[in-house]
Structures are given as C-alpha cells and as structure tokens.
Amino acid sequence: MQGAAGAQRDLLDVESVAGHLLPAGSVFAFLAEHRMRLFPAEMFEDLFPCGLGRPSLPPDVVAVVMVLQSLHGLSDREAAEAVRFDLRWKAAVGLPVTAAGFHPTALTVWRRRLADSQRPDRIFEAVREVVAATGVLRGKSRRALDSTILDDAVARQDTVTQLIAAVRRVGRDVPGAAALVPVVCTGYDYARAGKPDIAWDDQGAREELVSALVNDAVALLARLQDIDTLLEGLDERARDTAVQAVALLALVAGQDVEPAEGSDGTDGRWRIARKTAPDRMISTVDPDARHAHKTRHRRQDGFKAHVVVEPDTGLITATELTRASGPDNSDATVGVRLLEADPDITRPQPEDRPDERPDERPDERPDESRGSGVQVLADSAYGSGDALAELQAKGHEAIIKPWPVRPAVAGGFTAEDFTVDETTRTVTCPAGVARPMGKDRTARFGTACTGCPLRSRCTTSKTGRDLKVHPHDALQRAHRARAADPGFQALYRRHRPMVERSIAWLTRGNRRVPYRGVTKNDAWLRRRVAALNLRRLLVLGLHRLDDQWILAQP
C-alpha cells in the first residue's frame, strides 16, 4: 500500500532545526518547502492499487530523492546514503535528523512501478506544469534544437565475445535451450569462462574460431525455428525475454561476419567482415548501445540525448533519448518530432507583450504571421531537405545552418552550379548541357562530359558526371540563399548560444547514462531535465504567492 507523510513534524525535523542554513533559492530549500505541493500523494495513488500490505515510502519523499539523484548524478546507493547522512537531503525530504533513511532497492521498486504505469513521466510532467503556471514561456516564439552523445554503461564487445555471449544468453533465457546448447553447439565450450585460448595474432586461428562460433549459432537457430512450442505456458515477460535472446543471436551471427576468402559460406568458413555493419550493435549486455559519430573526428559509443530549448530562458521544453545511430534517430528526424511534443508552442498573442518596448529590437519580436509556428534555431545536422519541408509545412521558420555543399572535385563545381528545372525535369550543367532526370531523380551527363573544357572542375569519373537531385532541392537552395543574409546569421548567433549552455548543464557530471537500454535511460533523462528545469526556474526567481507559481524575473 502507499505510504503517507506525517502531518506533524518530528522534534528533530531538519527543516525546523536547521532549515535556515539552506541557501535561499536552492533546490533543497525549495523542495523542503513545496515538495508536497509539487508531488502530492494522489499523484502516485495508481502505483499502489491495493490498500493492503506494509506501507511504502511516502511518495513525496521518493519523488524528491529521484529529482535530487538525477540532478547530482548519484547511484541508488549514493542517494540512499545522502538521505541518511546529508542534512540538506533530510531537510528536502522532510526527515528528522535521526532517521535512518531507506534501502537503495526501494528506488528500484519505485522506478519499475513508474515504468509500468500509464504515466511513467509524471515527475517531468509535474515540473512542466509549474513552468506552464508561471507563464514564462507564453509568447516565446523561438526554440533551439540540439543533441549530445551520452556514453553507455557497458563495455564494447568484439565479435567473438558477442557470439559467445549470445549463445549463452539463449541457453539461459530460452526454456530447454540449456540442455540443447552442449548438444548442438560443438565448436566451442560455452561453459568455459574467459576468452578463447588461441593465438590471436594468427589469422588462420582467428578465422577457425569465428567459423566454429558462427556455425554453432546457425545450428542453434535452426533448432529453435519452432520456438513458439518452447514458449507455451510462459508469462509475457518470460516470452519476450526468450524471443529477444533468439533475435539477438541471429543479429550477432550476421552483422560482423562474411564468408572467408574463396568461400560462399556454404562450406562453413567465415571471417570477420572487412566493413562495419550499419547501425551495428556493440554489446550483448546492452543491445541498444551504438557507435556514434557526432562529428567526423569525434566518435563515441552510447546513446543520443535530444533536446528542445527555449533560448531566452534556457528551459528544456521537450527531450528524448534514442539510440545513437539509425535513420529514425537522426537529429533532424527526432528534432522535428520533439517540436510536435512541445506543449508550449502556441501562437503569440498581442497581450503577451506590450506594443511599446523601446528596448526590444524589431527582429526580436514574435512574428505573428507564422501562425502557431516558431523560429527554429539549429545547426546543420537539422538542415536536411525533409526536415526543412516538414518545418515549413507546420508553419515554423527555419533559422538553421544549411548543409554544406561539397564539390566532387576540390575547388570545382558544386550542385549549386547546376540549374534544376522541376517543370521539365531537366538539369543543366555549368557548360550549358541539359539532361533529363530519371525516375530516381538522377541526371546522367555521360558522353557530354567527353571533351568538355570544364570536366576537370566537375568530375573525375570515367563515365561522366551524375547528379542526384533531392526531392526538396528547391527548398534547400532557397534556404542556403536565405542563410547567406547577414541578418539571418546575426539572429542565429544571438539566440543559439543558450542551447549550448543547456547541453552543458545536462552533461555536467552525467556524460555516462546510468542504466542499460533506451527505455530506462530515456526515463532517467526526463527526470534529469525536470531537475534542471526546476533549478533554472529557481534562478529565474520561482516562488509561491497567493497560491500561484510566479517568477521574480518576468
């Protein structure tokens, strides 16, 4: 059953004894005073539908601990110790000096209950309601998009380790597979601890080991084709675990290997592939972790945290954690999706701002002609043609650095030097030669490049220049032309820096995610954003007046 906080303070209640020592305007002082208003007990009643059993921790206590834990980047054990020994934490959760706190596993139980509920992000939503109540975002007509890579909580595994781990996982999670593995998988002893004992500098020995592991995986998968029979009678969680184990084995057995030289794979000879598979899984311990390339020279393994930031206040209005790679997780795709999830994007109203603001520059005023849209500030990762088209369709104005246009030959012509006529579906090159676009929107100049005096500045291909025209080519060209305007650049430079600060606040002391998988880490990210937004509101002067949330700074 759900626990309840005591109506009366203890004799040694930290807030009453030493509350004056809490820094004014700090998160600790705010939560000590307003935790029950921010996180009322009825907000968590659905987590404990049964009124029987031993009472749980009071919900306001757990919610406050989760907020502080996310803010300071502590583990469950460290957070529990902070509640026991740190007077600031005791004051924030309303415990007396002599309280022993609780066991760290209590936080695990509460997170699981929240994750299984209909409103897993209610802590984030509670802080967002405070933001809305203050009106700080009312009439704000700009949003900045950005993302950052967060390191995963596991170690990267090589192909051999992944194959062995995947076979072991099938034996552990699939009913009956524990007895099947020793019979079917004869190429390696999967009960043996540690890495295989081979001469790792011997290419032949490596390929022999890889061949044995891949053949074992293929043989095991063949025996598990009728997996539904093995899963009869299992509950949903057990079935999902077993199915995921088999799918993981199939993925690992195919993503990093290829037939050995001179083989087509039918003879059972395999080797490590000489390329990296797209969206490659890097660990069987956390199948959601991925290789990430934030820039050409910066590579990390982990997840990508996406944010939408209001650039005047620094408040994060929407956030999501995704895998670090894959087309569905690109900056442009997720950024546009998050704008739709931002509940505070509304049409600026005349009453939201005075008509006479002598200190307000004209280009800083909300543009009401955009309807319900906003000015979207972002770097070139968000400047894809599809993203620009979707932003335009939704009434947003893209203040986005355009994608760079690179020439096929250093110092030569770019796609901008070709003229595209969508009416006639033709492309004209710098030499004045026109060619039709095919069904794939590619114009092939072929023999027209033979003897062309401009060829050395256009292509090095023996078959001539091919130019693939993006479906939104006209929109991208218009955007690049607009981005060259000094006013556009000044607006970008003036309002863009705040998102960099917000990203710095987000990652300070929390560059590594604490859990495994997208779902758990996405929930953690939303709690951390809630804590950061609460701290930011306090910097802006959040306080309670006449039973309303208001800010000292308008």
PDB file of C-alpha atoms in Angstrom, residues 38 51 107 137 142 177 194 261 275 338 341 347 458 504 506:
ATOM      1  CA  LEU A  38       4.798  19.690  -6.239  1.00  0.00           C
ATOM      2  CA  GLY A  51      -4.659  -0.830   0.158  1.00  0.00           C
ATOM      3  CA  LEU A 107      14.267   3.321  -5.589  1.00  0.00           C
ATOM      4  CA  LEU A 137       7.094  30.524 -21.985  1.00  0.00           C
ATOM      5  CA  ARG A 142      11.764  30.581 -30.680  1.00  0.00           C
ATOM      6  CA  ALA A 177      17.959 -24.448 -24.516  1.00  0.00           C
ATOM      7  CA  GLY A 194      37.119 -16.078 -20.121  1.00  0.00           C
ATOM      8  CA  GLU A 261      38.145 -15.772 -48.952  1.00  0.00           C
ATOM      9  CA  LYS A 275      33.459  -3.406 -43.028  1.00  0.00           C
ATOM     10  CA  LEU A 338      10.072  16.822 -30.443  1.00  0.00           C
ATOM     11  CA  ALA A 341       5.677  17.152 -28.457  1.00  0.00           C
ATOM     12  CA  ARG A 347       0.583  31.444 -31.376  1.00  0.00           C
ATOM     13  CA  CYS A 458      33.362  18.924 -62.449  1.00  0.00           C
ATOM     14  CA  ALA A 504      26.488  21.752 -20.765  1.00  0.00           C
ATOM     15  CA  LEU A 506      22.661  18.438 -18.996  1.00  0.00           C
TER      16      LEU A 506
END
